[in-house]
Short mmCIF file of C-alpha atoms in Angstrom, two decimals:
data_model
loop_
_atom_site.label_atom_id
_atom_site.label_comp_id
_atom_site.label_asym_id
_atom_site.label_seq_id
_atom_site.Cartn_x
_atom_site.Cartn_y
_atom_site.Cartn_z
CA MET O 94 -0.16 -0.21 0.24
CA LYS O 95 0.55 3.66 -0.42
CA GLN O 96 2.06 5.47 2.63
CA ASN O 97 0.78 8.76 1.30
CA LYS O 98 -3.17 8.15 0.10
CA HIS O 99 -3.60 11.88 -0.01
CA THR O 100 -1.65 14.37 -2.13
CA TYR O 101 -2.05 18.00 -3.09
CA GLY O 102 -1.43 19.68 -6.43
CA PHE O 103 0.39 22.91 -4.64
CA LYS O 104 3.90 22.74 -3.33
CA VAL O 105 5.86 25.17 -1.31
CA PRO O 106 9.50 25.21 -1.64
CA GLU O 107 10.72 24.70 2.30
CA THR O 108 12.52 28.00 3.38
CA TYR O 109 9.86 30.15 0.75
CA PHE O 110 7.79 32.18 3.76
CA SER O 111 10.98 32.35 6.00
CA ASP O 112 13.26 34.60 3.07
CA PHE O 113 10.38 36.08 1.43
CA ASP O 114 11.04 39.45 3.47
CA ALA O 115 14.47 39.50 2.21
CA ARG O 116 13.73 38.54 -1.43
CA LEU O 117 11.04 41.10 -2.00
CA PHE O 118 13.41 43.71 -0.29
CA GLY O 119 16.49 42.83 -2.54
CA LYS O 120 13.78 43.11 -5.75
CA LEU O 121 12.54 46.69 -4.61
CA GLU O 122 16.24 47.91 -4.38
CA GLU O 123 17.20 46.81 -7.97
CA GLU O 124 17.20 49.91 -10.37
CA LYS O 125 15.32 48.33 -13.34
CA LEU O 126 12.27 50.15 -11.70
CA PRO O 127 11.43 53.22 -13.28
CA THR O 128 12.61 56.34 -12.18
CA GLU O 129 10.48 58.74 -13.94
CA THR O 130 6.95 59.05 -14.63
CA GLY O 131 6.85 58.71 -18.51
CA PHE O 132 4.66 62.32 -18.82
CA LYS O 133 5.68 65.36 -19.42
CA ILE O 134 3.61 68.90 -18.91
CA PRO O 135 4.22 71.23 -21.17
CA GLU O 136 5.98 74.67 -19.97
CA GLY O 137 4.23 77.45 -19.01
CA TYR O 138 0.94 75.34 -18.87
CA PHE O 139 -0.91 76.18 -15.61
CA GLU O 140 -0.46 80.23 -16.15
CA THR O 141 -2.48 79.73 -19.95
CA VAL O 142 -4.64 77.06 -18.73
CA GLU O 143 -7.31 79.33 -17.27
CA GLU O 144 -7.55 81.90 -20.35
CA SER O 145 -7.65 78.82 -22.71
CA VAL O 146 -10.54 77.35 -20.97
CA PHE O 147 -12.65 80.67 -21.02
CA GLU O 148 -11.46 81.16 -24.81
CA ARG O 149 -13.33 77.88 -25.28
CA LEU O 150 -16.70 78.33 -23.57
CA GLU O 151 -19.35 80.25 -25.12
CA LEU O 152 -20.74 82.80 -22.38
CA PRO O 153 -24.34 84.41 -23.09
CA SER O 154 -24.53 87.88 -22.68
CA GLU O 155 -27.76 88.20 -22.09
CA LYS O 156 -29.47 86.68 -18.75
CA GLY O 157 -32.22 83.81 -19.81
CA LYS O 158 -35.66 83.73 -18.31
CA VAL O 159 -35.97 82.54 -14.88
CA ILE O 160 -39.34 80.51 -14.48
CA PRO O 161 -39.91 80.04 -10.69
CA LEU O 162 -40.52 76.17 -9.30
CA PHE O 163 -44.07 77.47 -7.81
CA SER O 164 -45.67 79.70 -9.84
CA ARG O 165 -48.85 81.86 -8.53
CA LYS O 166 -51.08 79.87 -10.93
CA VAL O 167 -50.23 76.65 -9.26
CA TRP O 168 -50.88 77.89 -5.75
CA GLY O 169 -54.21 79.60 -7.12
CA TYR O 170 -55.30 76.28 -8.47
CA GLY O 171 -54.17 74.69 -5.19
CA ALA O 172 -55.58 76.82 -2.62
CA SER O 173 -59.06 76.41 -4.81
CA VAL O 174 -59.01 72.82 -4.67
CA ALA O 175 -58.63 73.05 -0.77
CA ALA O 176 -61.44 75.26 -0.78
CA SER O 177 -63.54 73.05 -2.98
CA ALA O 178 -63.03 70.33 -1.01
CA ALA O 179 -63.34 71.98 2.53
CA LEU O 180 -66.84 72.90 1.25
CA VAL O 181 -68.13 69.63 0.17
CA PHE O 182 -66.74 68.15 3.65
CA PHE O 183 -68.99 70.63 5.35
CA VAL O 184 -71.73 70.51 3.25
CA PHE O 185 -72.26 66.71 3.64
CA ASN O 186 -71.14 66.48 7.80
CA MET O 187 -73.83 69.06 8.24
CA ASN O 188 -76.79 67.35 7.98
CA LYS O 189 -75.33 64.72 10.18
CA THR O 190 -75.07 66.93 13.12
CA GLN O 191 -77.98 67.13 15.22
CA PRO O 192 -78.61 70.43 17.56
CA ASP O 193 -78.28 70.54 21.26
CA SER O 194 -81.45 70.27 23.09
CA PHE O 195 -82.56 70.07 26.57
CA ASP O 196 -82.96 66.18 25.81
CA THR O 197 -79.59 65.75 25.10
CA VAL O 198 -78.05 67.29 28.06
CA GLN O 199 -77.83 64.97 31.43
CA PHE O 200 -79.62 65.11 34.37
CA SER O 201 -76.14 64.66 36.09
CA ALA O 202 -74.68 67.39 34.69
CA ILE O 203 -77.59 70.01 35.37
CA SER O 204 -77.97 68.60 39.03
CA SER O 205 -73.93 69.24 39.37
CA TYR O 206 -74.38 72.49 37.98
CA ILE O 207 -76.92 73.75 40.34
CA GLU O 208 -75.61 72.07 43.50
CA GLY O 209 -72.27 73.56 42.59
CA GLU O 210 -73.93 77.22 42.69
CA ASN O 211 -72.97 78.53 39.51
CA LEU O 212 -76.54 79.28 38.88
CA GLY O 213 -76.46 82.27 41.54
CA LEU O 214 -79.88 81.24 43.13
CA ASP O 215 -80.81 79.89 46.17
CA ILE O 216 -83.68 77.25 47.31
CA SER O 217 -86.20 79.73 47.89
CA GLU O 218 -85.94 81.81 44.38
CA ILE O 219 -86.19 78.28 42.78
CA GLU O 220 -89.44 77.54 44.66
CA SER O 221 -90.74 80.65 43.82
CA LEU O 222 -90.38 80.29 40.29
CA LEU O 223 -92.46 76.83 40.14
CA ASN O 224 -95.85 76.33 41.38
CA GLU O 225 -97.88 73.81 43.34
CA GLU O 226 -98.50 71.47 41.21
CA GLU O 227 -94.31 71.31 39.80
CA ILE O 228 -93.25 71.28 43.23
CA GLY O 229 -95.20 68.27 43.96
CA THR O 230 -94.51 66.28 40.78
CA ILE O 231 -90.31 66.56 41.51
CA GLN O 232 -89.17 63.48 42.42
CA PHE O 233 -85.68 63.10 44.63
CA GLU O 234 -83.10 61.18 43.24
CA HIS O 235 -81.56 60.30 46.84
CA ASP O 236 -83.40 60.65 50.12
CA LEU O 237 -80.90 62.62 51.98
CA VAL O 238 -82.92 62.33 55.36
CA SER O 239 -84.18 59.09 56.30
CA GLN O 240 -88.05 58.62 57.75
CA ASP O 241 -87.00 57.62 61.25
CA VAL O 242 -84.66 60.64 61.49
CA LEU O 243 -87.08 62.91 60.37
CA GLU O 244 -90.03 61.63 62.83
CA GLU O 245 -87.43 62.25 65.66
CA TYR O 246 -86.19 65.69 65.04
CA LEU O 247 -90.01 66.99 64.54
CA LEU O 248 -90.83 65.31 67.90
CA ASP O 249 -87.79 66.90 69.50
CA ASN O 250 -88.28 70.35 67.79
CA ILE O 251 -92.02 70.97 67.30
CA ASP O 252 -93.90 73.38 69.24
CA VAL O 253 -97.23 71.99 70.46
CA SER O 254 -98.69 74.86 71.25
CA LEU O 255 -98.36 76.08 67.34
CA LEU O 256 -99.92 73.20 66.50
CA ASN O 257 -103.30 73.74 68.97
CA GLN O 258 -103.89 77.09 67.06
#
């Protein structure tokens, strides 16, 4: 059998990597490399190049017409389209909105307004605005005083002599 079953196609000499630097710098020091670039500039070129460039250019003597990017016509068309769209939007949405009425206001909002003394009226003034039938139909949401407490208060504080008269 063969001892080396796997052989690769590339081989490098044994001292190739160890003396690579010495060989590279030796080649660079040789005088075979060119010392001149091979390109030459005519004498006085940089002094006359600006004049020769401007001679070749044809500069217009008159200024051309300047057209603005956004003209007044474009702004006018845009404003008219926006106004038309806003008008159509408001016309179609006008019928959908309902006017405020007394039925749409919540009872709690009215009571909190009155209880917060924003109205500027006291109970006696409110009673003077209502007749006896309207006062009798008022239904209170909450009983502030229980029936038993009310009876006890009346019995303690009533003057019997006034009841007999």
